[in-house]
Amino acid sequence: MITRRDFLKVTAAGGALASLGSVTEAKAAMQSAVPDEGFCHEGARKIPVIAEADLVVAGGSARAIAAAVAAAKAGSRVYLIGYMPYLGEDICGSHLYEREEGEKPQTALARKLFPGKNFPTPLHIKKTLEDELIDNNVRFLYSSYVTNVLTDPSGKPAGVVMANRSGRQAIRCKAIIDATHNASVAALSGAERKPFTAGMQEFCYTVVGNTPKEAPEIIRAEALSQPVKVGEKNYPVTRYTFRLPLKDDSYASLAEAEQIIRNRTWDIEQVDSSDLLWYIPKQTIISEKAYNGNPASLRKLPMQAFKSKNIANLWVLGPCAEIPRELAGQVMRPVPALFIGEMMGEMVAGQIKDMPVPAQATVRQPKVNASNYGETGELLSPLRPSLQKGFVDSPAGALPVLGSYDVVVMGGGTAGASAGISAAKQGADTLVLEYLHGLGGLSTLGMIGVYWDGFRGGYTAHIDKCVLAMAPEDHPRQPKGEGRFPADWKMEWHRKELLQAGGKLWFGVMGCGALTEGNQVKGVVVATPFGRGVILSKVLIDSTGSADIAIAAGAAFDYTGKKTLAVQGAGTGKWAPGDYYNNNDWLFVDDTDILDVSRAFVQAKTKLEGQYDLVKIPQTRERRRIIGDYIISVYDVINHRRYPDTISYHKSSFDTHGMIIDPFFILNPPEKRHKIYDADVPLRCLLPKGLEGILTTGLGASAHRDAMPVIRMQPCLQNQGYAVGYLSALCVKENKSPRKIDIKKVQRHLVKIGNLPERVLTDKEFKGFSNSEMKKALAGVTDNYKGLEILLTDPERCIRLAGKQIAGATMPEERVILASILCILGEGKHAPILAEAIRQYKDWDEGWHYTGMGQFGMCLSRLDALITSLGNARDTSTLPAVLEKAKKLEPEDYLSHFRAIAMATEAIGSREAVPVLATLLTTPGVRGHSILSYAEARSSAVPDLNDTSTRNLALKELHLARALYLCGDQDGIGEEVLRRYADGLQGHYARYANEILNSK
């Protein structure tokens, strides 16, 4: 049987022979005609331009910041792109906090970073560098990889394209300083480089807390002069030098070396280690003029050795400059490199001062005859309306194929780590990809190392037992109490368990697209520190937590936007060696909005000033959710709905961390802590509608946002990850898609290990409540809404039955309850009943200010609920009852009152509400809470790590502006507020405002 690829080769050869007439000529033609299987074809597209600058600096090292600031001071507009979630990756990422003998700080920045003899803390380094950029008007983004270079018509660099969780965006510029460790941007530009030679490479790696180790690969183990001091504890610091073979210059080889090094150095006493390997690459660029000397001072280093020979306006500020390797090892350490960076930044700014930014720019693509594996999908939209600077063309091109695996897990967090281990244990060739340099996500790197609610049986029980068994019971770091785990132990357990099961692990990799053929997902597009590429998969597990890859493949999703601004509160907290639980809730942050994430890290550093360090991942509780084959509702949870295809079992209260929006909760809030609901999640909720070959896990599952608090707990998601990994491996073995797999076979295994209760093997599909059950629920609903969770499962029947009952109701309270149900479902016939009930309140009742931590139960008062329900009836004759209450509001009143007024007036949609809404919005103190810059973000940070004041202020302003704008606006007041938020840094607010503005 001939394969599709062999058929293509034969066809190409035959065509060449027919057209050329000779075998020799045909062979030569076939050489270029046969697709290269090492590359994946990528179709043409347009990349949004979000900025124009004089200079782009790629990399977030201290030397990169020095160059950026020096160039800015010399008059250049500078944009810096950092690929880590912090600055100073050379110092903090590689743990180079010490100054060697003779390293005297020669610049003001160096003296700020290293102010005395004691080693600086990570947070001091990160905040100092960040403040330098902000104070000198250097624009920057975290967690972004340069993936392409733009060129002008003559082939000179004209900008860069970067990838992050927001998608890909371009920046036009005059010149580039490539401060990446491996000169990856220079490589993308086509800069000539010396050939790579396979062989031994030395790597430095630093660990904190444990005693030195011995291994054949370790050639040196040096105890640093100062321990890490946290409170009363002192942790020894050891720097190892490893010698390991690198067979090629791929990222896979570097990832393999990293895992070997981590294997050799870890023990139970370790509390920290390098994120990044520190090494001097053997391969250099070919510069304008190589330097082979040993300068008496850094000022004598010729900048020609740092400038590409064949690419104009490109400088390499890193160890791949064409200087001796031993010299590179000395001058690329942080202190001397700061001096070189400052010299380069000032010099480059002077050289490009009078140059124009190229008027035309195109994405540079490699000239490769790539194989057609499918279409590469990604997100391509500007970050904010004000950042829309047009588009640049990205012609058809090619992406390198970085590998091919049975199961690829994108994201090694709470669910992803378990999924990868499970798939590998079942014999699937498995690769786990994780952006950060550790597994476990929020449960480890996020410092949420204590279980809240959740089902703790099954695979989670196995994890818990094994993690605690890593050390003796009397070990001083054994936590007191159940459901607590040292973060670094758990992180290491996941890593070793995956590798021992035969799985592969790459850190430092971000998913930024999907490879599809029709509706079949065939792989993931990733960004690495070496560039962008494709990894092929038979089954792809999207464990990004936000369904990033599924959405790039075309999956529909649900999130904040015009429909709602409700989102669970999030945190970004402190970290120090030995920590495992620093939970907080002080902001809204959208993990998939790189401006918002960068803003959050800026504010966190101000809140945490004086601490040792901060987490590397926002502590979010709610993210984007796919639209799957089924969407779990609030009613499914409350009514304990069962499914024939249950894949995971969950237990939790409604730990809402903020507002709730479902009609059921508006009328009948969830009980206060602590009522536990058990909920099943069917496989259908992990399958993006219309896509094959991909599953989502965790917070990206298909569910109503008000149902998510019950199904988002860590113990449950660890079990879910295991189940998805097991199912995926079975799909590979049996060559079936997840939709075609024998789910009972999967369930039997999950029941056996304790993941699922035995009843799932006989659970049937729910067909809906019968008429008699609906009528019974209706009979009791006037008793404080009992049974409403049954009635709202079928709104049409509910309207019909409640309409009949209200006609015969005589008790006022019964009529009000029935009218509120009918009105909230949009049935307006009985709106006057609610209007009259609202008038009976002479003043506002006790409402609700935004609450994050410990938020259970109501988030609307009884009067708020009646007003909201009345608004849904859309009866303009009842508007006066709403406006009467609105006129009594003062800016300091409860947020829930403002929210109710805004929702009701907007729903009714009458211009009669405009004067009242405009008065409320223009009252002093109500407006002006948007954040438009990092400087504003920094100055507006409130020290409290569970602050709610800033959210209450912004939410009042936004709700009023929305209602005013949609009711017709007055003098553009509402529109002006919305436009400020649409261009602001806060992602949820920006999307909300932008979608409202675009809705007319």
Short mmCIF file of N, CA, C and O in Angstrom, two decimals, residues 418-498:
data_model
loop_
_atom_site.label_atom_id
_atom_site.label_comp_id
_atom_site.label_asym_id
_atom_site.label_seq_id
_atom_site.Cartn_x
_atom_site.Cartn_y
_atom_site.Cartn_z
N SER A 418 -0.67 15.73 35.61
CA SER A 418 -1.26 14.40 35.81
C SER A 418 -1.58 13.74 34.49
O SER A 418 -1.42 12.52 34.32
N ALA A 419 -2.05 14.52 33.51
CA ALA A 419 -2.39 13.97 32.20
C ALA A 419 -1.15 13.39 31.52
O ALA A 419 -1.19 12.29 30.96
N GLY A 420 -0.05 14.11 31.58
CA GLY A 420 1.18 13.62 30.96
C GLY A 420 1.69 12.36 31.62
O GLY A 420 2.09 11.40 30.93
N ILE A 421 1.69 12.33 32.94
CA ILE A 421 2.15 11.13 33.66
C ILE A 421 1.28 9.94 33.31
O ILE A 421 1.77 8.84 33.03
N SER A 422 -0.03 10.15 33.31
CA SER A 422 -0.97 9.06 33.05
C SER A 422 -0.79 8.50 31.64
O SER A 422 -0.74 7.28 31.45
N ALA A 423 -0.68 9.37 30.65
CA ALA A 423 -0.52 8.91 29.27
C ALA A 423 0.78 8.14 29.11
O ALA A 423 0.84 7.08 28.47
N ALA A 424 1.87 8.66 29.72
CA ALA A 424 3.16 7.99 29.62
C ALA A 424 3.13 6.62 30.30
O ALA A 424 3.70 5.64 29.79
N LYS A 425 2.46 6.54 31.45
CA LYS A 425 2.38 5.26 32.15
C LYS A 425 1.63 4.20 31.36
O LYS A 425 1.82 3.00 31.56
N GLN A 426 0.73 4.64 30.47
CA GLN A 426 -0.01 3.69 29.63
C GLN A 426 0.75 3.33 28.36
O GLN A 426 0.22 2.65 27.49
N GLY A 427 2.00 3.83 28.25
CA GLY A 427 2.85 3.43 27.13
C GLY A 427 2.81 4.36 25.94
O GLY A 427 3.48 4.09 24.93
N ALA A 428 2.06 5.44 26.02
CA ALA A 428 2.01 6.38 24.90
C ALA A 428 3.30 7.20 24.88
O ALA A 428 3.84 7.57 25.91
N ASP A 429 3.78 7.46 23.68
CA ASP A 429 4.93 8.35 23.50
C ASP A 429 4.45 9.76 23.80
O ASP A 429 3.73 10.36 23.00
N THR A 430 4.85 10.28 24.94
CA THR A 430 4.21 11.49 25.49
C THR A 430 5.22 12.61 25.66
O THR A 430 6.34 12.40 26.13
N LEU A 431 4.79 13.82 25.30
CA LEU A 431 5.58 15.03 25.52
C LEU A 431 4.73 16.03 26.28
O LEU A 431 3.61 16.34 25.88
N VAL A 432 5.28 16.54 27.38
CA VAL A 432 4.63 17.61 28.14
C VAL A 432 5.40 18.89 27.90
O VAL A 432 6.63 18.94 28.03
N LEU A 433 4.68 19.94 27.54
CA LEU A 433 5.27 21.25 27.26
C LEU A 433 4.77 22.24 28.31
O LEU A 433 3.57 22.33 28.55
N GLU A 434 5.69 22.97 28.93
CA GLU A 434 5.32 23.91 29.98
C GLU A 434 6.15 25.18 29.85
O GLU A 434 7.37 25.12 29.69
N TYR A 435 5.47 26.32 29.92
CA TYR A 435 6.16 27.61 29.78
C TYR A 435 7.08 27.88 30.97
O TYR A 435 8.21 28.35 30.80
N LEU A 436 6.61 27.62 32.18
CA LEU A 436 7.44 27.85 33.36
C LEU A 436 8.39 26.67 33.57
O LEU A 436 8.28 25.64 32.89
N HIS A 437 9.31 26.82 34.52
CA HIS A 437 10.33 25.79 34.71
C HIS A 437 10.02 24.94 35.93
O HIS A 437 10.83 24.77 36.85
N GLY A 438 8.82 24.38 35.92
CA GLY A 438 8.37 23.48 36.97
C GLY A 438 6.96 23.04 36.65
O GLY A 438 6.23 23.72 35.89
N LEU A 439 6.55 21.91 37.18
CA LEU A 439 5.22 21.36 36.93
C LEU A 439 4.31 21.61 38.14
O LEU A 439 4.77 21.80 39.25
N GLY A 440 3.02 21.57 37.89
CA GLY A 440 2.05 21.71 38.97
C GLY A 440 1.24 22.98 38.93
O GLY A 440 0.22 23.10 39.61
N GLY A 441 1.70 23.99 38.16
CA GLY A 441 0.91 25.20 37.98
C GLY A 441 0.62 25.93 39.27
O GLY A 441 1.50 26.16 40.11
N LEU A 442 -0.65 26.28 39.46
CA LEU A 442 -1.04 27.06 40.63
C LEU A 442 -0.78 26.32 41.94
O LEU A 442 -0.54 26.93 42.97
N SER A 443 -0.83 25.00 41.89
CA SER A 443 -0.65 24.24 43.13
C SER A 443 0.79 24.25 43.61
O SER A 443 1.06 23.97 44.78
N THR A 444 1.73 24.62 42.73
CA THR A 444 3.15 24.62 43.12
C THR A 444 3.75 26.01 42.89
O THR A 444 3.96 26.77 43.82
N LEU A 445 3.96 26.36 41.64
CA LEU A 445 4.55 27.66 41.32
C LEU A 445 3.62 28.81 41.69
O LEU A 445 4.07 29.93 41.92
N GLY A 446 2.33 28.55 41.74
CA GLY A 446 1.36 29.59 42.10
C GLY A 446 1.15 29.75 43.58
O GLY A 446 0.38 30.61 44.01
N MET A 447 1.80 28.93 44.39
CA MET A 447 1.74 29.04 45.86
C MET A 447 0.36 28.79 46.44
O MET A 447 0.04 29.27 47.52
N ILE A 448 -0.48 28.02 45.72
CA ILE A 448 -1.75 27.59 46.31
C ILE A 448 -1.56 26.12 46.70
O ILE A 448 -2.16 25.21 46.12
N GLY A 449 -0.71 25.91 47.67
CA GLY A 449 -0.30 24.56 48.06
C GLY A 449 -1.13 23.95 49.17
O GLY A 449 -0.65 23.07 49.88
N VAL A 450 -2.36 24.42 49.32
CA VAL A 450 -3.28 23.86 50.31
C VAL A 450 -4.61 23.62 49.62
O VAL A 450 -5.15 24.51 48.96
N TYR A 451 -5.12 22.41 49.73
CA TYR A 451 -6.43 22.12 49.15
C TYR A 451 -7.51 22.92 49.89
O TYR A 451 -7.46 23.09 51.11
N TRP A 452 -8.50 23.37 49.16
CA TRP A 452 -9.69 23.97 49.77
C TRP A 452 -10.73 22.87 49.81
O TRP A 452 -10.65 21.97 50.62
N ASP A 453 -11.69 22.88 48.87
CA ASP A 453 -12.60 21.75 48.77
C ASP A 453 -12.03 20.74 47.78
O ASP A 453 -10.87 20.82 47.41
N GLY A 454 -12.85 19.81 47.36
CA GLY A 454 -12.42 18.88 46.33
C GLY A 454 -12.44 17.43 46.78
O GLY A 454 -12.26 17.13 47.96
N PHE A 455 -12.65 16.55 45.81
CA PHE A 455 -12.63 15.10 46.07
C PHE A 455 -11.18 14.63 46.08
O PHE A 455 -10.45 14.82 45.11
N ARG A 456 -10.77 14.02 47.19
CA ARG A 456 -9.36 13.71 47.39
C ARG A 456 -9.04 12.23 47.26
O ARG A 456 -7.96 11.79 47.69
N GLY A 457 -9.94 11.47 46.68
CA GLY A 457 -9.67 10.05 46.46
C GLY A 457 -8.97 9.83 45.13
O GLY A 457 -8.54 10.75 44.45
N GLY A 458 -8.87 8.57 44.73
CA GLY A 458 -8.33 8.23 43.42
C GLY A 458 -6.88 8.62 43.23
O GLY A 458 -6.04 8.47 44.13
N TYR A 459 -6.57 9.10 42.06
CA TYR A 459 -5.19 9.44 41.73
C TYR A 459 -4.66 10.54 42.63
O TYR A 459 -3.47 10.56 42.99
N THR A 460 -5.51 11.47 43.03
CA THR A 460 -5.08 12.53 43.95
C THR A 460 -4.57 11.94 45.25
O THR A 460 -3.57 12.40 45.81
N ALA A 461 -5.25 10.93 45.77
CA ALA A 461 -4.78 10.28 47.00
C ALA A 461 -3.39 9.68 46.79
O ALA A 461 -2.53 9.72 47.69
N HIS A 462 -3.16 9.13 45.60
CA HIS A 462 -1.85 8.56 45.27
C HIS A 462 -0.79 9.67 45.25
O HIS A 462 0.31 9.51 45.83
N ILE A 463 -1.09 10.79 44.60
CA ILE A 463 -0.16 11.92 44.57
C ILE A 463 0.18 12.36 46.00
O ILE A 463 1.35 12.51 46.37
N ASP A 464 -0.86 12.58 46.79
CA ASP A 464 -0.68 13.10 48.13
C ASP A 464 0.23 12.19 48.97
O ASP A 464 1.14 12.65 49.66
N LYS A 465 -0.06 10.91 48.89
CA LYS A 465 0.72 9.94 49.65
C LYS A 465 2.18 9.94 49.21
O LYS A 465 3.11 9.95 50.04
N CYS A 466 2.39 9.96 47.89
CA CYS A 466 3.75 9.86 47.36
C CYS A 466 4.56 11.12 47.62
O CYS A 466 5.76 11.05 47.91
N VAL A 467 3.93 12.28 47.51
CA VAL A 467 4.66 13.52 47.75
C VAL A 467 5.14 13.59 49.19
O VAL A 467 6.31 13.91 49.47
N LEU A 468 4.26 13.28 50.12
CA LEU A 468 4.66 13.34 51.54
C LEU A 468 5.66 12.25 51.90
O LEU A 468 6.45 12.41 52.83
N ALA A 469 5.64 11.16 51.14
CA ALA A 469 6.59 10.07 51.39
C ALA A 469 7.98 10.37 50.85
O ALA A 469 8.91 9.58 51.04
N MET A 470 8.16 11.52 50.19
CA MET A 470 9.47 11.88 49.67
C MET A 470 10.45 12.20 50.81
O MET A 470 11.66 12.23 50.60
N ALA A 471 9.91 12.47 51.99
CA ALA A 471 10.76 12.77 53.15
C ALA A 471 10.24 12.02 54.36
O ALA A 471 9.06 11.64 54.41
N PRO A 472 11.10 11.78 55.33
CA PRO A 472 10.63 11.11 56.56
C PRO A 472 9.51 11.90 57.23
O PRO A 472 9.40 13.12 57.06
N GLU A 473 8.70 11.19 58.01
CA GLU A 473 7.57 11.84 58.67
C GLU A 473 8.01 12.94 59.63
O GLU A 473 7.27 13.90 59.86
N ASP A 474 9.21 12.81 60.17
CA ASP A 474 9.68 13.82 61.13
C ASP A 474 10.49 14.93 60.47
O ASP A 474 11.12 15.74 61.15
N HIS A 475 10.49 14.97 59.15
CA HIS A 475 11.23 16.03 58.46
C HIS A 475 10.63 17.38 58.83
O HIS A 475 9.39 17.53 58.88
N PRO A 476 11.46 18.40 59.12
CA PRO A 476 10.92 19.69 59.58
C PRO A 476 10.01 20.38 58.58
O PRO A 476 9.19 21.22 58.97
N ARG A 477 10.09 20.02 57.30
CA ARG A 477 9.22 20.66 56.31
C ARG A 477 7.95 19.85 56.03
O ARG A 477 7.17 20.23 55.16
N GLN A 478 7.76 18.74 56.74
CA GLN A 478 6.49 18.03 56.59
C GLN A 478 5.37 18.95 57.10
O GLN A 478 5.41 19.40 58.24
N PRO A 479 4.39 19.25 56.27
CA PRO A 479 3.35 20.21 56.69
C PRO A 479 2.44 19.63 57.76
O PRO A 479 2.24 18.42 57.85
N LYS A 480 1.91 20.50 58.57
CA LYS A 480 0.96 20.12 59.61
C LYS A 480 -0.45 20.25 59.05
O LYS A 480 -0.86 21.30 58.58
N GLY A 481 -1.22 19.17 59.11
CA GLY A 481 -2.59 19.21 58.61
C GLY A 481 -2.73 18.56 57.25
O GLY A 481 -1.76 18.45 56.48
N GLU A 482 -3.94 18.11 56.93
CA GLU A 482 -4.21 17.45 55.67
C GLU A 482 -4.29 18.44 54.52
O GLU A 482 -4.61 19.61 54.71
N GLY A 483 -4.05 17.93 53.31
CA GLY A 483 -4.22 18.74 52.12
C GLY A 483 -3.19 19.83 51.96
O GLY A 483 -3.44 20.84 51.30
N ARG A 484 -1.99 19.64 52.55
CA ARG A 484 -0.92 20.63 52.45
C ARG A 484 0.33 19.93 51.91
O ARG A 484 0.66 18.82 52.35
N PHE A 485 1.05 20.62 51.01
CA PHE A 485 2.19 19.98 50.36
C PHE A 485 3.26 21.01 50.07
O PHE A 485 2.97 22.05 49.48
N PRO A 486 4.51 20.76 50.48
CA PRO A 486 5.59 21.65 50.07
C PRO A 486 5.61 21.76 48.54
O PRO A 486 5.67 20.75 47.83
N ALA A 487 5.57 22.97 48.04
CA ALA A 487 5.42 23.18 46.60
C ALA A 487 6.55 22.55 45.81
O ALA A 487 6.33 21.92 44.77
N ASP A 488 7.78 22.69 46.30
CA ASP A 488 8.92 22.18 45.54
C ASP A 488 8.96 20.66 45.55
O ASP A 488 9.40 20.03 44.58
N TRP A 489 8.47 20.02 46.62
CA TRP A 489 8.40 18.56 46.63
C TRP A 489 7.42 18.08 45.55
O TRP A 489 7.71 17.17 44.78
N LYS A 490 6.26 18.69 45.56
CA LYS A 490 5.22 18.26 44.61
C LYS A 490 5.66 18.51 43.17
O LYS A 490 5.43 17.68 42.28
N MET A 491 6.29 19.63 42.95
CA MET A 491 6.78 19.97 41.62
C MET A 491 7.78 18.93 41.13
O MET A 491 7.73 18.46 39.99
N GLU A 492 8.68 18.53 42.02
CA GLU A 492 9.69 17.54 41.65
C GLU A 492 9.08 16.16 41.49
O GLU A 492 9.48 15.39 40.61
N TRP A 493 8.10 15.83 42.31
CA TRP A 493 7.47 14.52 42.18
C TRP A 493 6.83 14.38 40.80
O TRP A 493 6.99 13.35 40.13
N HIS A 494 6.09 15.39 40.37
CA HIS A 494 5.49 15.36 39.03
C HIS A 494 6.57 15.15 37.97
O HIS A 494 6.40 14.34 37.05
N ARG A 495 7.65 15.89 38.07
CA ARG A 495 8.70 15.84 37.04
C ARG A 495 9.32 14.45 36.96
O ARG A 495 9.44 13.86 35.88
N LYS A 496 9.72 13.93 38.12
CA LYS A 496 10.39 12.61 38.10
C LYS A 496 9.42 11.51 37.70
O LYS A 496 9.80 10.56 36.99
N GLU A 497 8.18 11.62 38.14
CA GLU A 497 7.20 10.59 37.79
C GLU A 497 6.97 10.55 36.28
O GLU A 497 6.86 9.48 35.68
N LEU A 498 6.92 11.71 35.66
CA LEU A 498 6.75 11.78 34.21
C LEU A 498 7.94 11.16 33.48
O LEU A 498 7.78 10.33 32.58
#
